[in-house]
Tab-separated table of C-alpha atoms in Angstrom:
chain	number	residue	atom	x	y	z
W	215	MET	CA	14.423	-11.045	2.119
W	216	PRO	CA	12.894	-8.888	-0.562
W	217	LYS	CA	13.811	-5.238	-0.507
W	218	SER	CA	10.313	-3.959	0.042
W	219	ARG	CA	9.129	-6.405	2.659
W	220	ALA	CA	6.865	-3.656	4.081
W	221	PRO	CA	4.577	-3.520	5.823
W	222	HIS	CA	6.101	-6.411	7.554
W	223	LEU	CA	9.474	-4.815	8.317
W	224	SER	CA	10.358	-1.715	10.415
W	225	ARG	CA	10.120	0.475	7.388
W	226	ARG	CA	13.668	1.798	6.946
W	227	GLY	CA	16.943	0.136	6.887
W	228	VAL	CA	15.968	-2.536	4.377
W	229	LEU	CA	18.437	-1.212	1.856
W	230	ALA	CA	21.057	1.329	1.546
W	231	ALA	CA	21.619	2.746	-1.921
W	232	GLY	CA	24.839	4.326	-2.836
W	233	GLY	CA	25.621	7.237	-5.047
W	234	ALA	CA	23.997	10.625	-4.260
W	235	LEU	CA	22.759	12.256	-7.334
W	236	GLY	CA	23.658	15.930	-8.152
W	237	LEU	CA	20.870	18.318	-8.920
W	238	GLY	CA	22.752	20.610	-11.331
W	239	ALA	CA	20.689	21.664	-14.370
W	240	ALA	CA	17.755	19.615	-13.291
W	241	LEU	CA	17.190	22.044	-10.332
W	242	ALA	CA	17.446	25.014	-12.660
W	243	ALA	CA	14.793	23.406	-14.796
W	244	CYS	CA	12.375	24.034	-11.926
W	245	GLY	CA	12.542	27.720	-12.589
W	246	ASP	CA	12.658	27.946	-16.382
W	247	GLY	CA	9.174	29.421	-16.695
W	248	GLU	CA	7.849	26.442	-18.655
W	249	ALA	CA	4.122	26.010	-18.218
W	250	LYS	CA	3.059	23.225	-15.888
W	251	SER	CA	0.605	20.657	-17.034
W	252	GLY	CA	-0.812	17.396	-15.749
W	253	GLU	CA	-2.862	14.624	-17.438
W	254	LEU	CA	-6.125	15.061	-15.473
W	255	GLY	CA	-9.622	13.836	-15.846
W	256	SER	CA	-12.501	15.940	-16.823
W	257	GLY	CA	-13.799	18.315	-14.039
W	258	THR	CA	-10.603	18.488	-12.265
W	259	ALA	CA	-9.406	21.795	-10.700
W	260	ALA	CA	-5.670	21.128	-11.194
W	261	GLY	CA	-3.905	24.271	-12.161
W	262	LYS	CA	-6.887	26.434	-11.248
W	263	PRO	CA	-5.784	29.898	-9.995
W	264	GLY	CA	-6.198	30.604	-6.407
W	265	PRO	CA	-4.549	29.252	-3.156
W	266	TRP	CA	-4.494	25.456	-2.442
W	267	SER	CA	-3.710	23.913	0.983
W	268	PHE	CA	-3.973	20.453	2.563
W	269	LYS	CA	-3.252	19.534	6.176
W	270	ASP	CA	-1.714	16.115	6.104
W	271	ASP	CA	-1.378	13.300	8.736
W	272	ARG	CA	1.775	14.789	10.095
W	273	GLY	CA	-0.141	17.917	11.068
W	274	ARG	CA	1.670	19.808	8.367
W	275	THR	CA	-0.084	22.031	5.808
W	276	ALA	CA	1.050	21.874	2.201
W	277	GLU	CA	0.324	24.997	0.335
W	278	ALA	CA	0.505	26.287	-3.263
W	279	GLY	CA	-0.597	29.348	-5.220
W	280	GLU	CA	-2.854	27.074	-7.261
W	281	VAL	CA	-4.253	23.505	-7.306
W	282	PRO	CA	-1.235	21.291	-8.103
W	283	ALA	CA	-0.984	20.107	-11.672
W	284	ASN	CA	2.392	18.383	-11.522
W	285	ILE	CA	1.797	15.698	-8.973
W	286	VAL	CA	4.487	13.222	-8.041
W	287	ALA	CA	3.423	10.388	-5.757
W	288	PHE	CA	4.271	6.903	-4.489
W	289	VAL	CA	2.719	4.453	-7.022
W	290	GLY	CA	0.006	3.300	-4.624
W	291	VAL	CA	-1.039	6.862	-3.866
W	292	ALA	CA	-1.032	7.675	-7.600
W	293	ALA	CA	-3.202	4.641	-8.277
W	294	ALA	CA	-5.774	5.738	-5.733
W	295	LEU	CA	-5.748	9.387	-6.993
W	296	HIS	CA	-6.291	7.964	-10.435
W	297	ASP	CA	-9.557	6.382	-9.302
W	298	TYR	CA	-10.845	9.787	-8.497
W	299	GLY	CA	-9.725	11.318	-11.818
W	300	VAL	CA	-6.592	12.890	-10.524
W	301	ARG	CA	-3.429	12.005	-12.642
W	302	SER	CA	0.123	12.023	-11.336
W	303	LYS	CA	2.892	13.124	-13.641
W	304	GLY	CA	5.646	11.138	-11.887
W	305	VAL	CA	5.623	8.033	-9.704
W	306	PHE	CA	8.047	6.119	-7.502
W	307	GLY	CA	7.850	2.749	-6.100
W	308	PRO	CA	6.876	-0.621	-7.626
W	309	THR	CA	5.309	0.471	-10.951
W	310	THR	CA	6.250	-1.984	-13.711
W	311	THR	CA	7.134	-5.635	-13.641
W	312	LYS	CA	10.226	-7.168	-15.393
W	313	ASP	CA	8.248	-7.634	-18.658
W	314	GLY	CA	7.124	-3.992	-18.651
W	315	LYS	CA	3.610	-4.566	-17.468
W	316	ALA	CA	1.954	-2.551	-14.733
W	317	ASP	CA	2.737	-3.855	-11.287
W	318	VAL	CA	-0.148	-4.813	-9.023
W	319	GLN	CA	0.495	-1.676	-7.050
W	320	ALA	CA	-0.154	0.553	-10.054
W	321	GLY	CA	-3.851	-0.250	-10.180
W	322	ASP	CA	-5.629	0.968	-13.351
W	323	MET	CA	-2.926	3.690	-14.253
W	324	ASP	CA	-1.475	3.611	-17.696
W	325	VAL	CA	2.143	3.241	-16.643
W	326	SER	CA	3.410	4.229	-20.093
W	327	LYS	CA	2.044	7.701	-19.436
W	328	VAL	CA	3.908	8.477	-16.228
W	329	THR	CA	7.544	9.237	-15.479
W	330	VAL	CA	8.897	6.502	-13.231
W	331	LEU	CA	11.501	8.038	-10.918
W	332	GLY	CA	12.367	4.600	-9.297
W	333	ASN	CA	10.884	1.155	-9.620
W	334	GLU	CA	12.668	-0.475	-6.675
W	335	TRP	CA	13.470	0.185	-3.087
W	336	GLY	CA	16.335	2.820	-2.851
W	337	GLN	CA	15.746	4.183	-6.361
W	338	PHE	CA	14.702	7.735	-6.909
W	339	ASN	CA	15.977	9.829	-9.842
W	340	ILE	CA	16.329	13.349	-8.469
W	341	GLU	CA	17.271	14.850	-11.880
W	342	LYS	CA	14.006	13.525	-13.409
W	343	TYR	CA	12.035	14.545	-10.374
W	344	ALA	CA	13.271	18.211	-10.600
W	345	ALA	CA	12.704	18.269	-14.330
W	346	LEU	CA	9.037	17.491	-13.796
W	347	ALA	CA	8.708	20.896	-11.884
W	348	PRO	CA	6.714	19.188	-9.237
W	349	ASP	CA	3.974	20.971	-7.552
W	350	VAL	CA	3.466	18.536	-4.689
W	351	LEU	CA	5.013	15.129	-3.594
W	352	VAL	CA	2.682	12.645	-1.982
W	353	SER	CA	3.332	9.397	-0.084
W	354	THR	CA	2.066	7.182	2.594
W	355	MET	CA	3.588	6.785	5.964
W	356	PHE	CA	4.236	3.448	7.788
W	357	ASP	CA	5.518	4.811	11.113
W	358	ASP	CA	4.540	7.549	13.642
W	359	ALA	CA	7.527	9.565	12.829
W	360	GLY	CA	6.239	11.013	9.659
W	361	THR	CA	8.629	9.092	7.254
W	362	LEU	CA	7.380	9.402	3.705
W	363	TRP	CA	7.364	5.848	2.312
W	364	TYR	CA	9.818	4.894	-0.359
W	365	LEU	CA	11.819	8.177	-0.231
W	366	PRO	CA	15.437	6.940	0.142
W	367	GLU	CA	16.824	8.208	3.411
W	368	GLU	CA	20.253	8.899	2.050
W	369	SER	CA	18.864	11.148	-0.690
W	370	ARG	CA	15.827	12.563	1.154
W	371	LYS	CA	17.313	16.022	1.778
W	372	LYS	CA	18.129	16.494	-1.828
W	373	ILE	CA	14.651	15.452	-2.879
W	374	LEU	CA	13.132	17.930	-0.458
W	375	ALA	CA	15.600	20.638	-1.714
W	376	VAL	CA	13.760	20.620	-4.987
W	377	GLY	CA	11.171	22.644	-3.168
W	378	ALA	CA	7.849	20.991	-3.783
W	379	PRO	CA	5.544	20.839	-0.709
W	380	THR	CA	5.016	17.192	0.589
W	381	VAL	CA	1.887	15.443	1.843
W	382	GLY	CA	1.872	12.267	3.939
W	383	ILE	CA	-1.065	10.038	4.505
W	384	SER	CA	-0.763	7.664	7.376
W	385	VAL	CA	-1.397	3.986	7.078
W	386	TYR	CA	0.139	3.139	10.426
W	387	ASP	CA	-1.696	1.620	13.352
W	388	ARG	CA	-5.208	2.543	12.217
W	389	GLN	CA	-8.073	0.758	10.491
W	390	LEU	CA	-8.556	1.004	6.732
W	391	THR	CA	-11.559	3.233	6.788
W	392	GLY	CA	-9.530	6.214	8.128
W	393	PRO	CA	-6.880	6.351	5.376
W	394	LEU	CA	-9.614	5.766	2.759
W	395	GLN	CA	-11.357	8.923	3.946
W	396	ARG	CA	-8.130	10.823	4.016
W	397	MET	CA	-7.236	9.846	0.416
W	398	LEU	CA	-10.802	10.895	-0.650
W	399	ALA	CA	-10.185	14.311	0.944
W	400	LEU	CA	-6.759	14.698	-0.673
W	401	ALA	CA	-8.217	13.749	-4.094
W	402	LYS	CA	-11.035	16.313	-3.581
W	403	SER	CA	-8.538	19.041	-2.770
W	404	LEU	CA	-6.616	18.183	-5.896
W	405	GLY	CA	-9.646	18.569	-8.036
W	406	GLY	CA	-10.872	14.955	-8.170
W	407	ASP	CA	-14.536	14.177	-8.735
W	408	VAL	CA	-15.346	12.458	-5.563
W	409	THR	CA	-19.122	12.899	-5.827
W	410	SER	CA	-19.602	11.013	-9.117
W	411	ALA	CA	-21.940	8.129	-9.466
W	412	LYS	CA	-18.988	5.861	-10.040
W	413	VAL	CA	-17.526	6.819	-6.680
W	414	ALA	CA	-20.797	6.549	-4.915
W	415	ARG	CA	-21.197	2.989	-6.291
W	416	ALA	CA	-17.652	2.068	-5.198
W	417	ARG	CA	-18.322	3.368	-1.680
W	418	LYS	CA	-21.675	1.475	-1.434
W	419	ARG	CA	-19.840	-1.704	-2.658
W	420	PHE	CA	-17.175	-1.179	-0.049
W	421	GLU	CA	-19.881	-0.767	2.726
W	422	ASP	CA	-21.845	-3.784	1.497
W	423	ALA	CA	-18.557	-5.920	1.386
W	424	ALA	CA	-17.763	-4.858	5.030
W	425	ALA	CA	-21.249	-6.030	6.117
W	426	ARG	CA	-20.738	-9.361	4.316
W	427	LEU	CA	-17.399	-9.959	5.844
W	428	ARG	CA	-18.706	-9.164	9.270
W	429	ALA	CA	-21.576	-11.637	8.739
W	430	ALA	CA	-19.260	-14.285	7.307
W	431	ALA	CA	-16.857	-13.934	10.340
W	432	ARG	CA	-19.842	-14.093	12.731
W	433	SER	CA	-21.230	-17.295	11.010
W	434	LYS	CA	-17.835	-19.086	11.201
W	435	PRO	CA	-16.061	-17.800	14.314
W	436	GLY	CA	-13.802	-20.911	14.347
W	437	ILE	CA	-12.232	-20.252	11.008
W	438	LYS	CA	-8.610	-19.156	11.669
W	439	VAL	CA	-6.905	-16.935	9.113
W	440	MET	CA	-3.169	-16.365	8.852
W	441	ALA	CA	-1.470	-13.486	6.819
W	442	GLY	CA	1.666	-14.565	5.338
W	443	SER	CA	4.455	-13.628	2.987
W	444	ALA	CA	7.131	-15.692	1.361
W	445	ALA	CA	10.812	-15.185	0.688
W	446	GLN	CA	13.506	-17.475	-0.384
W	447	ASP	CA	14.680	-18.561	3.102
W	448	LEU	CA	11.893	-17.199	5.393
W	449	PHE	CA	8.156	-17.165	5.823
W	450	TYR	CA	6.636	-14.141	7.499
W	451	VAL	CA	3.502	-14.274	9.627
W	452	SER	CA	1.919	-10.885	10.176
W	453	GLY	CA	0.102	-9.830	13.252
W	454	THR	CA	-2.971	-7.739	13.069
W	455	ASP	CA	-1.624	-4.620	14.843
W	456	LEU	CA	-0.267	-1.846	12.773
W	457	SER	CA	-1.504	-2.868	9.410
W	458	VAL	CA	-4.549	-0.988	8.080
W	459	ASP	CA	-6.204	-3.923	6.354
W	460	LEU	CA	-5.772	-6.491	9.054
W	461	GLU	CA	-6.682	-4.094	11.880
W	462	TYR	CA	-10.025	-3.458	9.969
W	463	PHE	CA	-10.748	-7.113	9.123
W	464	LYS	CA	-10.181	-7.956	12.835
W	465	ALA	CA	-12.572	-5.220	13.883
W	466	LEU	CA	-15.088	-6.861	11.631
W	467	GLY	CA	-14.702	-10.058	13.558
W	468	VAL	CA	-12.161	-12.047	11.469
W	469	ASN	CA	-10.305	-14.651	13.559
W	470	PHE	CA	-6.594	-14.107	12.933
W	471	VAL	CA	-3.438	-15.979	13.871
W	472	GLU	CA	-1.574	-13.638	16.315
W	473	PRO	CA	2.106	-14.440	16.338
W	474	PRO	CA	3.567	-13.371	19.779
W	475	GLU	CA	6.768	-12.095	18.223
W	476	ALA	CA	4.767	-9.661	16.090
W	477	ALA	CA	2.871	-8.315	19.028
W	478	LYS	CA	5.909	-7.603	21.201
W	479	ALA	CA	7.160	-4.343	19.714
W	480	LYS	CA	4.847	-1.394	18.937
W	481	GLY	CA	7.228	0.252	16.600
W	482	GLY	CA	8.569	-2.658	14.751
W	483	GLY	CA	6.152	-5.630	15.493
W	484	TRP	CA	4.905	-6.173	11.977
W	485	TYR	CA	5.644	-9.971	11.714
W	486	GLU	CA	7.260	-13.102	12.988
W	487	SER	CA	9.760	-14.693	10.657
W	488	LEU	CA	9.828	-18.437	10.424
W	489	SER	CA	12.154	-20.824	8.738
W	490	TRP	CA	10.375	-22.990	6.211
W	491	GLU	CA	10.964	-26.080	8.378
W	492	ASN	CA	8.731	-24.316	10.967
W	493	VAL	CA	6.070	-22.993	8.648
W	494	ASP	CA	3.521	-25.150	10.355
W	495	LYS	CA	3.994	-23.372	13.699
W	496	TYR	CA	0.640	-21.883	13.564
W	497	ALA	CA	-2.677	-23.606	12.670
W	498	ALA	CA	-4.719	-21.866	10.055
W	499	ASP	CA	-7.753	-22.660	7.888
W	500	ILE	CA	-7.190	-19.825	5.451
W	501	ILE	CA	-3.893	-18.261	4.504
W	502	MET	CA	-3.693	-14.745	2.949
W	503	MET	CA	-0.495	-14.388	0.969
W	504	ASP	CA	1.310	-11.156	0.067
W	505	ASN	CA	0.560	-10.460	-3.547
W	506	ARG	CA	3.349	-7.879	-4.164
W	507	THR	CA	6.093	-8.620	-6.687
W	508	SER	CA	8.642	-8.493	-3.905
W	509	ALA	CA	7.157	-11.651	-2.436
W	510	ILE	CA	7.278	-15.199	-3.809
W	511	GLN	CA	3.753	-16.108	-4.906
W	512	PRO	CA	2.104	-19.338	-3.721
W	513	SER	CA	2.296	-21.005	-7.159
W	514	ALA	CA	6.124	-20.691	-6.959
W	515	ILE	CA	6.587	-21.905	-3.516
W	516	THR	CA	8.346	-25.340	-3.697
W	517	GLN	CA	9.045	-26.143	-0.070
W	518	ALA	CA	7.368	-29.419	0.918
W	519	THR	CA	6.524	-28.134	4.291
W	520	TRP	CA	4.266	-25.456	2.655
W	521	LYS	CA	2.594	-27.992	0.414
W	522	LYS	CA	1.696	-30.111	3.459
W	523	LEU	CA	-0.092	-27.253	5.284
W	524	PRO	CA	-3.839	-28.116	5.804
W	525	ALA	CA	-5.011	-24.866	4.257
W	526	VAL	CA	-2.757	-25.312	1.148
W	527	LYS	CA	-3.891	-28.886	0.675
W	528	ALA	CA	-7.553	-27.717	0.951
W	529	GLY	CA	-6.965	-24.917	-1.617
W	530	GLN	CA	-7.854	-22.222	1.019
W	531	VAL	CA	-5.121	-19.718	0.087
W	532	ILE	CA	-6.080	-16.216	-1.160
W	533	ALA	CA	-4.235	-13.084	-2.036
W	534	ARG	CA	-3.630	-10.187	0.274
W	535	ASP	CA	-2.683	-6.600	-0.450
W	536	PRO	CA	-0.422	-5.455	2.354
W	537	GLU	CA	-0.294	-1.958	0.800
W	538	PRO	CA	-3.891	-1.469	-0.264
W	539	ILE	CA	-4.719	1.100	-2.941
W	540	LEU	CA	-6.600	3.590	-0.919
W	541	SER	CA	-9.781	3.989	-2.997
W	542	TYR	CA	-13.087	2.436	-2.302
W	543	ASP	CA	-13.001	0.936	-5.891
W	544	LYS	CA	-9.896	-1.082	-4.992
W	545	CYS	CA	-10.510	-1.931	-1.449
W	546	ALA	CA	-14.060	-3.382	-1.837
W	547	PRO	CA	-12.718	-6.441	-3.692
W	548	LEU	CA	-10.316	-7.189	-0.808
W	549	LEU	CA	-13.172	-7.474	1.733
W	550	GLU	CA	-15.290	-9.552	-0.844
W	551	GLU	CA	-12.587	-12.066	-1.403
W	552	LEU	CA	-11.915	-12.627	2.341
W	553	ALA	CA	-15.671	-12.949	2.946
W	554	LYS	CA	-16.085	-15.453	0.158
W	555	ALA	CA	-13.116	-17.489	1.440
W	556	ILE	CA	-14.547	-17.611	4.936
W	557	GLU	CA	-18.065	-18.424	3.631
W	558	SER	CA	-16.704	-21.479	1.742
W	559	ALA	CA	-13.903	-22.392	4.073
W	560	LYS	CA	-13.702	-25.838	5.730
W	561	LYS	CA	-12.243	-26.238	9.204
W	562	VAL	CA	-8.995	-27.933	8.446
W	563	SER	CA	-6.681	-26.812	11.315
């Protein structure tokens, strides 16, 4: 099973990484008086004198004496902030692929211009983090306990000991529109230009895409959609509960496969795991497949049972972003692609 199977798994306990890192001189670097700077778009208020605060989805208020300039964020959060003109200095989570190119979760960021603190689950270089003199650390949350996504549990206390305030944006058991608005609010607080014509166009595109998806689902109510993810030995079928994208698509009328095993447990019921021999357990006309690098992509699936699925044989397989980049610019295409797939789908199940 891939290390970052989220959001299918209960979010912690996927890996345990050994070797706690000492802070040493890196912690001292936080107070060496060096000027803080961030690579930010024009019009940003980062580093602007005056108090800054933001109340996050844990109900906690992060505060600083000025608008944070040295931002460290989970890569998907950094990618979303980037779309609003806010640049992160450091990132953690899947940022680069094995060939050094930008991971799908990095969005439009120039990954050569950010410090990558950890590219895989369980990785987080505390010395590098402290040396960045971070003003704030931001991540998403995939549970109701306020757990910051991709911060290794075994080193979390040392990461927090660096002293930067933290912000958590929840993507747990809510529809996509809520986290989109919360990320917009965070970007605004960090000096992002959220009223530009570009942002307005992206928001209008998202709203139009939502209307299109609703209309497509209404016109073809019998088309069944399955959300899947492939690993070497197992195939995961996601239920619509808990995931921000699937909950929203369902609210727009999309007819999803709902595996009973995924619906049983509120806290951990993200998916049902199937052997490849049983991959045909659920009938589907369209299959949405996890596009993260942690998952095996459809073109690389060799199992004969997969190739025999009616949706696969009909070419009705599309990509899914289980961890959407929370900007209107990045989420609008997700709705458009699903709408297009439903509009053109044939009933094959």
